[in-house]
mmCIF file of C-alpha atoms and ligand atoms in Angstrom:
data_model
loop_
_atom_site.group_PDB
_atom_site.id
_atom_site.type_symbol
_atom_site.label_atom_id
_atom_site.label_comp_id
_atom_site.label_asym_id
_atom_site.label_seq_id
_atom_site.Cartn_x
_atom_site.Cartn_y
_atom_site.Cartn_z
ATOM 1 C CA MET O 1 -5.053 -45.551 26.045
ATOM 2 C CA ALA O 2 -7.539 -45.042 23.198
ATOM 3 C CA THR O 3 -6.720 -45.942 19.592
ATOM 4 C CA SER O 4 -3.835 -43.889 18.242
ATOM 5 C CA PRO O 5 -4.359 -41.291 15.540
ATOM 6 C CA LYS O 6 -1.779 -40.547 12.888
ATOM 7 C CA THR O 7 1.100 -38.626 14.477
ATOM 8 C CA PRO O 8 2.293 -36.027 14.961
ATOM 9 C CA VAL O 9 -1.127 -34.647 15.789
ATOM 10 C CA TYR O 10 -1.390 -31.021 14.686
ATOM 11 C CA LEU O 11 -2.438 -28.889 17.666
ATOM 12 C CA ASP O 12 -0.989 -25.522 16.730
ATOM 13 C CA TYR O 13 -3.932 -23.825 14.987
ATOM 14 C CA GLN O 14 -2.939 -20.383 16.297
ATOM 15 C CA ALA O 15 0.408 -20.601 14.482
ATOM 16 C CA THR O 16 -1.290 -21.479 11.236
ATOM 17 C CA THR O 17 -4.141 -23.614 9.943
ATOM 18 C CA PRO O 18 -4.036 -26.343 7.307
ATOM 19 C CA MET O 19 -5.585 -25.120 4.068
ATOM 20 C CA ASP O 20 -9.116 -26.352 3.398
ATOM 21 C CA GLU O 21 -9.139 -28.356 0.151
ATOM 22 C CA ARG O 22 -12.151 -26.344 -1.040
ATOM 23 C CA VAL O 23 -9.919 -23.283 -0.813
ATOM 24 C CA LEU O 24 -7.351 -24.931 -3.047
ATOM 25 C CA GLY O 25 -10.139 -25.674 -5.515
ATOM 26 C CA ALA O 26 -11.026 -21.991 -5.678
ATOM 27 C CA MET O 27 -7.365 -21.062 -6.220
ATOM 28 C CA MET O 28 -6.442 -23.566 -8.928
ATOM 29 C CA PRO O 29 -7.829 -21.740 -11.996
ATOM 30 C CA TYR O 30 -5.739 -18.682 -11.123
ATOM 31 C CA LEU O 31 -2.589 -20.789 -10.785
ATOM 32 C CA THR O 32 -3.166 -22.343 -14.194
ATOM 33 C CA THR O 33 -5.357 -21.132 -17.069
ATOM 34 C CA LYS O 34 -6.599 -17.827 -15.622
ATOM 35 C CA PHE O 35 -3.151 -16.335 -15.232
ATOM 36 C CA GLY O 36 -3.913 -12.755 -16.272
ATOM 37 C CA ASN O 37 -2.757 -9.610 -14.520
ATOM 38 C CA PRO O 38 -5.801 -7.981 -12.885
ATOM 39 C CA HIS O 39 -4.364 -4.623 -13.933
ATOM 40 C CA SER O 40 -4.577 -5.537 -17.656
ATOM 41 C CA SER O 41 -7.777 -3.798 -18.665
ATOM 42 C CA THR O 42 -7.575 -4.404 -22.418
ATOM 43 C CA HIS O 43 -8.268 -8.154 -22.653
ATOM 44 C CA ARG O 44 -10.099 -11.100 -21.197
ATOM 45 C CA PHE O 45 -7.096 -12.463 -19.264
ATOM 46 C CA GLY O 46 -7.007 -9.304 -17.208
ATOM 47 C CA TRP O 47 -10.772 -9.133 -16.798
ATOM 48 C CA GLU O 48 -11.119 -12.641 -15.371
ATOM 49 C CA ALA O 49 -8.304 -12.010 -12.866
ATOM 50 C CA GLU O 50 -9.913 -8.718 -11.901
ATOM 51 C CA ALA O 51 -13.268 -10.480 -11.506
ATOM 52 C CA ALA O 52 -11.669 -12.900 -9.033
ATOM 53 C CA LEU O 53 -10.528 -9.960 -6.909
ATOM 54 C CA ASP O 54 -14.021 -8.466 -6.974
ATOM 55 C CA VAL O 55 -15.647 -11.706 -5.849
ATOM 56 C CA ALA O 56 -13.141 -12.135 -3.027
ATOM 57 C CA ARG O 57 -13.570 -8.517 -1.908
ATOM 58 C CA GLY O 58 -17.271 -9.189 -1.496
ATOM 59 C CA GLN O 59 -16.658 -12.435 0.370
ATOM 60 C CA VAL O 60 -14.164 -10.852 2.768
ATOM 61 C CA ALA O 61 -16.369 -7.791 3.344
ATOM 62 C CA SER O 62 -19.628 -9.602 3.998
ATOM 63 C CA LEU O 63 -18.276 -11.382 7.072
ATOM 64 C CA ILE O 64 -17.776 -8.126 8.964
ATOM 65 C CA GLY O 65 -20.616 -5.973 7.665
ATOM 66 C CA ALA O 66 -18.261 -3.953 5.444
ATOM 67 C CA GLN O 67 -18.641 -2.694 1.872
ATOM 68 C CA GLU O 68 -16.718 -4.364 -0.909
ATOM 69 C CA ASN O 69 -14.800 -1.139 -1.634
ATOM 70 C CA GLU O 70 -13.569 -0.991 1.970
ATOM 71 C CA ILE O 71 -11.384 -4.103 1.555
ATOM 72 C CA TYR O 72 -7.771 -3.853 0.326
ATOM 73 C CA PHE O 73 -5.591 -6.908 -0.255
ATOM 74 C CA THR O 74 -2.137 -7.183 1.300
ATOM 75 C CA SER O 75 0.422 -9.924 1.941
ATOM 76 C CA GLY O 76 -0.969 -10.676 5.393
ATOM 77 C CA ALA O 77 -1.841 -9.266 8.783
ATOM 78 C CA THR O 78 1.760 -8.222 9.462
ATOM 79 C CA GLU O 79 1.744 -5.923 6.464
ATOM 80 C CA THR O 80 -1.733 -4.607 7.259
ATOM 81 C CA ASN O 81 -0.759 -3.797 10.835
ATOM 82 C CA ASN O 82 2.350 -1.945 9.629
ATOM 83 C CA LEU O 83 0.238 -0.056 7.110
ATOM 84 C CA VAL O 84 -2.413 1.021 9.598
ATOM 85 C CA LEU O 85 -0.164 2.079 12.467
ATOM 86 C CA LYS O 86 2.544 3.821 10.428
ATOM 87 C CA GLY O 87 0.156 5.077 7.754
ATOM 88 C CA VAL O 88 -2.391 6.591 10.142
ATOM 89 C CA MET O 89 0.208 8.249 12.357
ATOM 90 C CA ASP O 90 1.851 9.745 9.291
ATOM 91 C CA VAL O 91 -1.398 11.432 8.254
ATOM 92 C CA TRP O 92 -2.923 12.323 11.620
ATOM 93 C CA GLY O 93 0.062 12.459 13.970
ATOM 94 C CA LYS O 94 0.714 16.154 13.505
ATOM 95 C CA LYS O 95 -2.737 17.039 14.856
ATOM 96 C CA ARG O 96 -2.994 14.187 17.313
ATOM 97 C CA PRO O 97 0.466 12.835 18.156
ATOM 98 C CA GLU O 98 -0.485 9.805 20.266
ATOM 99 C CA LEU O 99 -0.898 6.116 19.412
ATOM 100 C CA ILE O 100 -2.326 3.765 22.044
ATOM 101 C CA THR O 101 -1.934 -0.005 22.017
ATOM 102 C CA VAL O 102 -1.669 -2.917 24.456
ATOM 103 C CA ALA O 103 1.237 -4.914 25.926
ATOM 104 C CA THR O 104 -0.101 -8.275 24.714
ATOM 105 C CA GLU O 105 -0.450 -7.353 21.037
ATOM 106 C CA HIS O 106 1.292 -9.380 18.339
ATOM 107 C CA LYS O 107 4.933 -8.409 17.768
ATOM 108 C CA CYS O 108 4.115 -6.860 14.406
ATOM 109 C CA VAL O 109 1.814 -4.339 16.119
ATOM 110 C CA LEU O 110 4.311 -3.631 18.912
ATOM 111 C CA GLU O 111 7.177 -3.253 16.423
ATOM 112 C CA SER O 112 5.086 -0.948 14.225
ATOM 113 C CA ALA O 113 4.282 1.088 17.332
ATOM 114 C CA ALA O 114 8.001 1.224 18.155
ATOM 115 C CA ALA O 115 8.654 2.536 14.646
ATOM 116 C CA CYS O 116 6.057 5.262 15.281
ATOM 117 C CA ALA O 117 7.850 6.162 18.513
ATOM 118 C CA ARG O 118 11.144 6.441 16.616
ATOM 119 C CA ALA O 119 9.378 8.718 14.137
ATOM 120 C CA GLY O 120 8.626 11.056 17.039
ATOM 121 C CA TYR O 121 5.057 10.145 17.984
ATOM 122 C CA LYS O 122 3.944 9.436 21.514
ATOM 123 C CA VAL O 123 3.236 5.735 21.997
ATOM 124 C CA THR O 124 1.329 4.488 25.029
ATOM 125 C CA VAL O 125 1.329 0.731 25.674
ATOM 126 C CA LEU O 126 -1.415 -0.166 28.139
ATOM 127 C CA PRO O 127 -1.055 -3.112 30.540
ATOM 128 C CA VAL O 128 -3.608 -5.920 30.834
ATOM 129 C CA LYS O 129 -5.248 -7.413 33.916
ATOM 130 C CA ALA O 130 -4.258 -10.859 35.227
ATOM 131 C CA ASP O 131 -6.973 -12.371 33.010
ATOM 132 C CA GLY O 132 -5.327 -10.915 29.895
ATOM 133 C CA LEU O 133 -8.107 -8.413 29.235
ATOM 134 C CA LEU O 134 -7.627 -4.694 28.824
ATOM 135 C CA ASP O 135 -8.678 -2.636 31.835
ATOM 136 C CA LEU O 136 -11.303 -0.284 30.405
ATOM 137 C CA ASN O 137 -10.691 2.308 33.143
ATOM 138 C CA ARG O 138 -7.028 2.496 32.147
ATOM 139 C CA LEU O 139 -8.081 2.997 28.545
ATOM 140 C CA GLU O 140 -10.583 5.669 29.479
ATOM 141 C CA ASP O 141 -7.872 7.560 31.381
ATOM 142 C CA ALA O 142 -5.420 7.246 28.514
ATOM 143 C CA VAL O 143 -7.482 8.262 25.470
ATOM 144 C CA SER O 144 -7.703 11.981 24.819
ATOM 145 C CA GLU O 145 -8.018 14.559 22.053
ATOM 146 C CA GLN O 146 -4.284 13.962 21.549
ATOM 147 C CA THR O 147 -4.925 10.341 20.516
ATOM 148 C CA ALA O 148 -4.998 9.634 16.791
ATOM 149 C CA LEU O 149 -5.323 5.850 16.869
ATOM 150 C CA VAL O 150 -6.109 3.058 19.321
ATOM 151 C CA SER O 151 -5.087 -0.457 18.257
ATOM 152 C CA VAL O 152 -6.414 -3.457 20.205
ATOM 153 C CA MET O 153 -6.446 -7.031 18.928
ATOM 154 C CA ALA O 154 -9.643 -9.095 18.735
ATOM 155 C CA VAL O 155 -8.362 -12.499 19.906
ATOM 156 C CA ASN O 156 -4.919 -13.013 21.419
ATOM 157 C CA ASN O 157 -2.715 -15.441 19.505
ATOM 158 C CA GLU O 158 -1.000 -16.886 22.589
ATOM 159 C CA ILE O 159 -3.712 -17.052 25.240
ATOM 160 C CA GLY O 160 -6.923 -16.816 23.196
ATOM 161 C CA VAL O 161 -8.665 -14.079 25.187
ATOM 162 C CA ILE O 162 -11.255 -11.981 23.375
ATOM 163 C CA GLN O 163 -10.888 -8.257 24.068
ATOM 164 C CA PRO O 164 -14.108 -6.286 24.697
ATOM 165 C CA LEU O 165 -13.968 -4.455 21.362
ATOM 166 C CA LYS O 166 -17.450 -2.972 21.594
ATOM 167 C CA GLU O 167 -16.763 -1.267 24.913
ATOM 168 C CA ILE O 168 -13.308 -0.205 23.715
ATOM 169 C CA GLY O 169 -14.792 1.199 20.512
ATOM 170 C CA ALA O 170 -17.258 3.333 22.461
ATOM 171 C CA ILE O 171 -14.472 4.840 24.586
ATOM 172 C CA VAL O 172 -12.293 5.534 21.542
ATOM 173 C CA LYS O 173 -15.131 7.124 19.542
ATOM 174 C CA ALA O 174 -16.124 9.379 22.426
ATOM 175 C CA LYS O 175 -12.721 11.073 22.070
ATOM 176 C CA GLY O 176 -12.884 11.203 18.275
ATOM 177 C CA ALA O 177 -9.912 8.878 17.797
ATOM 178 C CA LEU O 178 -9.608 6.142 15.167
ATOM 179 C CA PHE O 179 -9.996 2.493 16.165
ATOM 180 C CA HIS O 180 -8.054 -0.441 14.677
ATOM 181 C CA SER O 181 -8.157 -4.119 15.515
ATOM 182 C CA ASP O 182 -5.702 -6.844 14.529
ATOM 183 C CA ALA O 183 -8.310 -9.546 13.956
ATOM 184 C CA ALA O 184 -5.972 -12.208 12.535
ATOM 185 C CA GLN O 185 -7.189 -14.691 15.180
ATOM 186 C CA GLY O 186 -10.781 -13.501 15.399
ATOM 187 C CA TYR O 187 -11.925 -12.901 11.837
ATOM 188 C CA GLY O 188 -13.949 -15.851 10.581
ATOM 189 C CA LYS O 189 -14.066 -17.418 14.043
ATOM 190 C CA ILE O 190 -16.209 -15.048 16.082
ATOM 191 C CA PRO O 191 -18.830 -12.550 14.892
ATOM 192 C CA LEU O 192 -17.153 -9.187 14.233
ATOM 193 C CA ASP O 193 -19.228 -6.351 12.819
ATOM 194 C CA VAL O 194 -17.352 -3.154 12.024
ATOM 195 C CA GLU O 195 -20.425 -0.978 12.633
ATOM 196 C CA ALA O 196 -21.397 -2.542 15.944
ATOM 197 C CA LEU O 197 -17.781 -2.395 17.167
ATOM 198 C CA GLY O 198 -17.061 1.108 15.879
ATOM 199 C CA LEU O 199 -14.019 -0.108 13.968
ATOM 200 C CA ASP O 200 -12.276 2.077 11.393
ATOM 201 C CA PHE O 201 -9.619 -0.469 10.430
ATOM 202 C CA MET O 202 -9.246 -4.227 10.715
ATOM 203 C CA SER O 203 -6.376 -6.590 9.864
ATOM 204 C CA ILE O 204 -7.129 -9.999 8.375
ATOM 205 C CA SER O 205 -4.847 -12.947 7.579
ATOM 206 C CA GLY O 206 -5.524 -15.793 5.132
ATOM 207 C CA HIS O 207 -3.593 -18.583 6.778
ATOM 208 C CA LYS O 208 -5.309 -18.352 10.164
ATOM 209 C CA ILE O 209 -8.668 -19.175 8.556
ATOM 210 C CA TYR O 210 -7.787 -22.260 6.465
ATOM 211 C CA GLY O 211 -6.646 -20.132 3.537
ATOM 212 C CA PRO O 212 -3.210 -19.700 1.962
ATOM 213 C CA LYS O 213 -0.190 -18.014 3.514
ATOM 214 C CA GLY O 214 1.076 -14.757 2.064
ATOM 215 C CA VAL O 215 -2.264 -13.012 1.704
ATOM 216 C CA GLY O 216 -4.358 -10.842 3.977
ATOM 217 C CA ALA O 217 -6.570 -7.820 3.910
ATOM 218 C CA LEU O 218 -7.159 -4.394 5.327
ATOM 219 C CA TYR O 219 -10.637 -3.189 6.150
ATOM 220 C CA LYS O 220 -10.618 0.613 5.981
ATOM 221 C CA ARG O 221 -13.791 2.575 6.587
ATOM 222 C CA THR O 222 -14.691 4.827 3.663
ATOM 223 C CA GLY O 223 -14.062 8.517 4.117
ATOM 224 C CA ARG O 224 -11.479 11.224 4.541
ATOM 225 C CA GLN O 225 -11.166 10.527 8.259
ATOM 226 C CA THR O 226 -9.493 7.186 7.638
ATOM 227 C CA ALA O 227 -6.834 8.478 5.250
ATOM 228 C CA LEU O 228 -3.492 6.750 5.682
ATOM 229 C CA THR O 229 -0.123 6.920 3.938
ATOM 230 C CA PRO O 230 0.570 3.872 1.751
ATOM 231 C CA GLN O 231 3.717 2.036 2.813
ATOM 232 C CA ILE O 232 4.287 0.370 -0.570
ATOM 233 C CA VAL O 233 4.005 2.676 -3.568
ATOM 234 C CA GLY O 234 4.127 1.920 -7.247
ATOM 235 C CA GLY O 235 1.510 1.158 -9.878
ATOM 236 C CA GLY O 236 -1.483 2.372 -7.923
ATOM 237 C CA GLN O 237 -3.122 -1.003 -7.322
ATOM 238 C CA GLU O 238 -5.711 -1.382 -4.541
ATOM 239 C CA ASP O 239 -6.768 2.240 -5.027
ATOM 240 C CA GLY O 240 -3.223 3.382 -4.351
ATOM 241 C CA ILE O 241 -3.369 2.024 -0.800
ATOM 242 C CA ARG O 242 -1.096 -0.924 -1.590
ATOM 243 C CA ALA O 243 0.856 -1.072 -4.824
ATOM 244 C CA GLY O 244 2.111 -4.247 -6.475
ATOM 245 C CA THR O 245 0.377 -6.750 -8.748
ATOM 246 C CA GLN O 246 -2.251 -8.572 -6.715
ATOM 247 C CA ALA O 247 -2.053 -12.362 -6.456
ATOM 248 C CA PRO O 248 -5.441 -13.527 -7.800
ATOM 249 C CA ALA O 249 -4.915 -17.146 -6.696
ATOM 250 C CA LEU O 250 -4.086 -16.144 -3.110
ATOM 251 C CA VAL O 251 -6.859 -13.583 -3.034
ATOM 252 C CA ALA O 252 -9.412 -16.089 -4.402
ATOM 253 C CA GLY O 253 -8.224 -18.459 -1.664
ATOM 254 C CA LEU O 254 -8.726 -15.817 1.004
ATOM 255 C CA GLY O 255 -12.213 -15.097 -0.313
ATOM 256 C CA ALA O 256 -13.182 -18.774 -0.389
ATOM 257 C CA ALA O 257 -11.768 -19.281 3.104
ATOM 258 C CA ALA O 258 -13.803 -16.338 4.408
ATOM 259 C CA SER O 259 -16.943 -17.631 2.786
ATOM 260 C CA LEU O 260 -16.456 -21.114 4.290
ATOM 261 C CA CYS O 261 -16.012 -19.540 7.728
ATOM 262 C CA ALA O 262 -19.208 -17.548 7.267
ATOM 263 C CA ASP O 263 -21.199 -20.644 6.372
ATOM 264 C CA GLY O 264 -20.336 -22.693 9.425
ATOM 265 C CA MET O 265 -19.171 -20.206 12.034
ATOM 266 C CA GLN O 266 -21.596 -21.029 14.822
ATOM 267 C CA GLN O 267 -21.488 -24.798 14.355
ATOM 268 C CA GLU O 268 -17.709 -24.817 14.202
ATOM 269 C CA ALA O 269 -17.372 -22.707 17.343
ATOM 270 C CA GLY O 270 -19.801 -25.013 19.130
ATOM 271 C CA ARG O 271 -17.968 -28.132 18.035
ATOM 272 C CA LEU O 272 -14.609 -26.743 19.161
ATOM 273 C CA GLN O 273 -16.033 -25.587 22.469
ATOM 274 C CA ALA O 274 -17.358 -29.095 23.214
ATOM 275 C CA MET O 275 -14.088 -30.674 22.178
ATOM 276 C CA MET O 276 -12.020 -28.253 24.250
ATOM 277 C CA ALA O 277 -14.285 -28.760 27.280
ATOM 278 C CA ARG O 278 -13.638 -32.500 27.086
ATOM 279 C CA PHE O 279 -9.886 -31.945 26.727
ATOM 280 C CA LYS O 280 -9.718 -29.497 29.635
ATOM 281 C CA ASP O 281 -11.811 -31.777 31.790
ATOM 282 C CA LYS O 282 -9.411 -34.687 31.264
ATOM 283 C CA LEU O 283 -6.306 -32.544 31.854
ATOM 284 C CA PHE O 284 -7.477 -30.615 34.899
ATOM 285 C CA THR O 285 -8.919 -33.744 36.554
ATOM 286 C CA ALA O 286 -5.656 -35.660 36.184
ATOM 287 C CA LEU O 287 -3.425 -32.625 36.875
ATOM 288 C CA PRO O 288 -5.179 -30.381 39.386
ATOM 289 C CA GLY O 289 -2.084 -28.129 39.699
ATOM 290 C CA LEU O 290 -2.452 -26.866 36.116
ATOM 291 C CA ILE O 291 -2.843 -23.130 35.637
ATOM 292 C CA LEU O 292 -5.017 -21.730 32.862
ATOM 293 C CA ASN O 293 -3.578 -18.586 31.294
ATOM 294 C CA GLY O 294 -6.151 -16.018 30.233
ATOM 295 C CA ASP O 295 -9.801 -15.578 31.151
ATOM 296 C CA ALA O 296 -11.696 -18.884 31.284
ATOM 297 C CA GLU O 297 -14.854 -17.582 29.610
ATOM 298 C CA LYS O 298 -13.964 -14.633 27.394
ATOM 299 C CA ARG O 299 -11.816 -16.675 25.082
ATOM 300 C CA TRP O 300 -11.676 -18.390 21.721
ATOM 301 C CA GLN O 301 -12.278 -22.000 22.692
ATOM 302 C CA GLY O 302 -9.918 -23.293 20.007
ATOM 303 C CA ASN O 303 -7.062 -22.093 22.203
ATOM 304 C CA LEU O 304 -5.735 -23.429 25.482
ATOM 305 C CA ASN O 305 -2.677 -21.972 27.178
ATOM 306 C CA VAL O 306 -1.672 -23.725 30.389
ATOM 307 C CA SER O 307 1.283 -23.605 32.766
ATOM 308 C CA PHE O 308 2.703 -26.788 34.304
ATOM 309 C CA PRO O 309 4.236 -25.450 37.545
ATOM 310 C CA GLY O 310 7.581 -27.007 38.429
ATOM 311 C CA LEU O 311 8.191 -28.468 34.981
ATOM 312 C CA ASP O 312 10.524 -27.178 32.299
ATOM 313 C CA GLY O 313 8.529 -26.358 29.181
ATOM 314 C CA ASP O 314 11.279 -27.472 26.800
ATOM 315 C CA LEU O 315 11.683 -30.799 28.597
ATOM 316 C CA LEU O 316 7.932 -31.306 28.519
ATOM 317 C CA LEU O 317 7.804 -30.458 24.808
ATOM 318 C CA ALA O 318 10.618 -32.927 24.139
ATOM 319 C CA SER O 319 8.661 -35.696 25.847
ATOM 320 C CA ILE O 320 5.452 -35.178 23.851
ATOM 321 C CA ARG O 321 6.874 -35.443 20.341
ATOM 322 C CA PRO O 322 3.693 -37.053 18.894
ATOM 323 C CA LEU O 323 1.953 -33.728 19.579
ATOM 324 C CA ALA O 324 2.659 -30.663 17.452
ATOM 325 C CA VAL O 325 2.067 -27.950 20.034
ATOM 326 C CA SER O 326 3.958 -24.827 20.823
ATOM 327 C CA SER O 327 5.601 -23.549 23.978
ATOM 328 C CA GLY O 328 3.771 -20.715 25.715
ATOM 329 C CA ALA O 329 6.514 -18.466 24.458
ATOM 330 C CA ALA O 330 5.538 -19.249 20.886
ATOM 331 C CA CYS O 331 6.538 -15.910 19.520
ATOM 332 C CA ALA O 332 9.301 -14.977 21.938
ATOM 333 C CA SER O 333 12.978 -15.360 21.206
ATOM 334 C CA ALA O 334 14.561 -18.759 21.752
ATOM 335 C CA VAL O 335 17.158 -17.053 23.941
ATOM 336 C CA THR O 336 15.014 -15.725 26.766
ATOM 337 C CA GLY O 337 12.522 -18.588 26.583
ATOM 338 C CA SER O 338 9.768 -16.637 28.289
ATOM 339 C CA SER O 339 6.690 -15.017 26.846
ATOM 340 C CA TYR O 340 6.069 -11.275 27.042
ATOM 341 C CA VAL O 341 2.346 -12.031 26.939
ATOM 342 C CA LEU O 342 2.463 -14.264 30.016
ATOM 343 C CA GLU O 343 4.726 -11.732 31.725
ATOM 344 C CA ALA O 344 2.114 -9.050 31.035
ATOM 345 C CA LEU O 345 -0.430 -11.238 32.865
ATOM 346 C CA GLY O 346 1.895 -11.249 35.866
ATOM 347 C CA ARG O 347 2.875 -14.907 35.554
ATOM 348 C CA SER O 348 6.055 -15.943 37.365
ATOM 349 C CA GLU O 349 9.114 -17.052 35.413
ATOM 350 C CA ASP O 350 8.372 -20.675 36.322
ATOM 351 C CA GLU O 351 4.775 -20.389 35.176
ATOM 352 C CA SER O 352 5.833 -18.688 31.978
ATOM 353 C CA ASN O 353 8.638 -21.159 31.203
ATOM 354 C CA SER O 354 6.374 -24.155 31.771
ATOM 355 C CA ALA O 355 3.522 -22.971 29.556
ATOM 356 C CA LEU O 356 2.200 -24.768 26.499
ATOM 357 C CA ARG O 357 -0.158 -23.451 23.849
ATOM 358 C CA ILE O 358 -2.560 -25.981 22.388
ATOM 359 C CA GLY O 359 -4.696 -24.966 19.433
ATOM 360 C CA ILE O 360 -7.483 -27.014 17.902
ATOM 361 C CA GLY O 361 -9.501 -26.317 14.779
ATOM 362 C CA ARG O 362 -11.597 -27.453 11.845
ATOM 363 C CA PHE O 363 -9.846 -30.781 11.281
ATOM 364 C CA THR O 364 -9.211 -31.816 14.887
ATOM 365 C CA THR O 365 -10.968 -35.061 15.872
ATOM 366 C CA ASP O 366 -12.164 -36.473 19.207
ATOM 367 C CA GLU O 367 -9.675 -39.285 18.780
ATOM 368 C CA GLU O 368 -6.825 -36.765 18.489
ATOM 369 C CA ILE O 369 -8.038 -34.844 21.521
ATOM 370 C CA ASP O 370 -8.181 -37.957 23.696
ATOM 371 C CA PHE O 371 -4.770 -39.065 22.476
ATOM 372 C CA ALA O 372 -3.345 -35.609 23.207
ATOM 373 C CA ALA O 373 -4.755 -35.562 26.741
ATOM 374 C CA ASP O 374 -3.433 -39.057 27.506
ATOM 375 C CA THR O 375 -0.016 -38.238 26.039
ATOM 376 C CA LEU O 376 0.290 -35.024 28.027
ATOM 377 C CA ILE O 377 -0.863 -36.551 31.304
ATOM 378 C CA GLY O 378 1.512 -39.497 30.837
ATOM 379 C CA ALA O 379 4.457 -37.208 30.102
ATOM 380 C CA VAL O 380 3.818 -35.020 33.150
ATOM 381 C CA GLU O 381 3.636 -38.054 35.408
ATOM 382 C CA LYS O 382 6.875 -39.418 33.954
ATOM 383 C CA LEU O 383 8.596 -36.113 34.641
ATOM 384 C CA GLY O 384 7.588 -36.335 38.289
ATOM 385 C CA GLY O 385 4.296 -34.461 38.261
ATOM 386 C CA LEU O 386 3.455 -30.852 38.974
ATOM 387 C CA VAL O 387 4.758 -28.934 41.958
ATOM 388 C CA PRO O 388 1.743 -27.984 44.066
HETATM 389 C C1 PLP W 401 -0.598 -14.582 12.674
HETATM 390 C C2 PLP W 401 -0.868 -13.256 13.263
HETATM 391 C C3 PLP W 401 -0.374 -12.087 12.670
HETATM 392 C C4 PLP W 401 0.496 -12.119 11.448
HETATM 393 O O1 PLP W 401 -0.243 -12.481 10.326
HETATM 394 P P1 PLP W 401 0.496 -12.861 8.961
HETATM 395 O O2 PLP W 401 -0.617 -12.949 7.972
HETATM 396 O O3 PLP W 401 1.176 -14.168 9.213
HETATM 397 O O4 PLP W 401 1.457 -11.761 8.644
HETATM 398 C C5 PLP W 401 -0.681 -10.890 13.269
HETATM 399 N N1 PLP W 401 -1.429 -10.834 14.370
HETATM 400 C C6 PLP W 401 -1.920 -11.923 14.970
HETATM 401 C C7 PLP W 401 -2.764 -11.791 16.184
HETATM 402 C C8 PLP W 401 -1.651 -13.174 14.430
HETATM 403 O O5 PLP W 401 -2.124 -14.255 15.038
#
C-alpha cells in the first residue's frame, strides 16, 4: 500500500465542498469592520456593504453570461428552487397549468413540485433512461402550450450525469414555456451559458463551489415573461424578489468562489478527470463486477457512483472508515436505505443498496486517490468479494 494520507480522507464533494481559504479572505472584512447593512443608504457603512453585493453580483453573473441585475441572492439552492417552482406557477399557472420536471431531481425540486400539485397545478415527473439522462422524445411529447415551466437539473448530485440542457432548452422554447435548471452541482464546474442553453432561471449554491454554506443565488432573465411571486416578503430587498437583510460576508464569499471557479475551470476539470480515470482504472481492474451508475461519458468527472453487487452498502461503509464517502442513497431516508435516483435508473434493490458515491474535488490529491482505491479494494475482498 502507498504512503497513507491524513484520514479520514474527504471524498464527499457532492455533499459539500471545503471552503477555499481565498474565499474566507474575501469574507473577513464583512464579518468584522465592514459590518453595515446594505440597505442603509445614508452612510458609508451601508455603502460599503452594498458595494460588496454589487461586486459579487457581477462575479456570479459573468460565469453564465448573465447581466448583473439578473442575479438575486438567496440562502441557497433549496430556497431558489422553491422560489422558482412555486413562484412561477403562482404567476403563470392560471394560463398554463402544467409544471414538468424529472424523477431524478434533488428532493427540494421534487418537494416544491409536490407543493405545486397540492396547490392544484398539474405536475408531470418524467422518467430517465437507464443511463440517467432524460429521454428527449418523452420531453417532446410532454411539453405543450399548457406547460408553464420545465425544470431539469444540470448535473445530478448522486450519479453525476450531465443533462443535455441545450437540446432540452430548444424543445421547451419551441412551446413557449419557461426553462429552469437547478445548477447547484454544475455551476462553476462546467460551462453553462444562459443564452446558449435558453435558460430563464438557474439555481446556484455557494457551498458546492468552495464557498460558504447558507448562501446561493437565483438567475432570472430580465423581462415580464419571467415574473414570479416572491416567497419571502418584507423590506423589498433584492428588488422585492427576496426580502430580508442580505448577508454581505456570505455573498462576498459566493462571489469570490464563483470567480475562482471561472479562473481555473478547464484546468480543474482536466485534473479531476485524470485523477478519476486513475481511480476507476484501479477499482474496475481489481473488481470487474463493479457497476457504474449513470452514463460513463456525459458526467461530471468529480463524481463516481458505483454498485458493489452482493455486498451490503452499510457493511461496506462501516469497513472503510478512513474514507469519508456517502452511500448511494445519500439523500434518501435512513429507513428505506435505497435511493430513488438509482431506482429511477432501473437498478435492482441489491444494486441500489450496495451503491457508494465518491466525490473528488479541488483539494483531492493523487495520494488520497490511491489510498482510497486500495482501502476500498481491500475491504471488498475482506467481505468476500463481489457476486458475479
Ligand atoms: C446541494 C444541492 C441542492 C441544495 O442546495 P443548498 O444550497 O444546500 O440548499 C439542490 N440541488 C442540488 C442538485 C444540490 O446538489
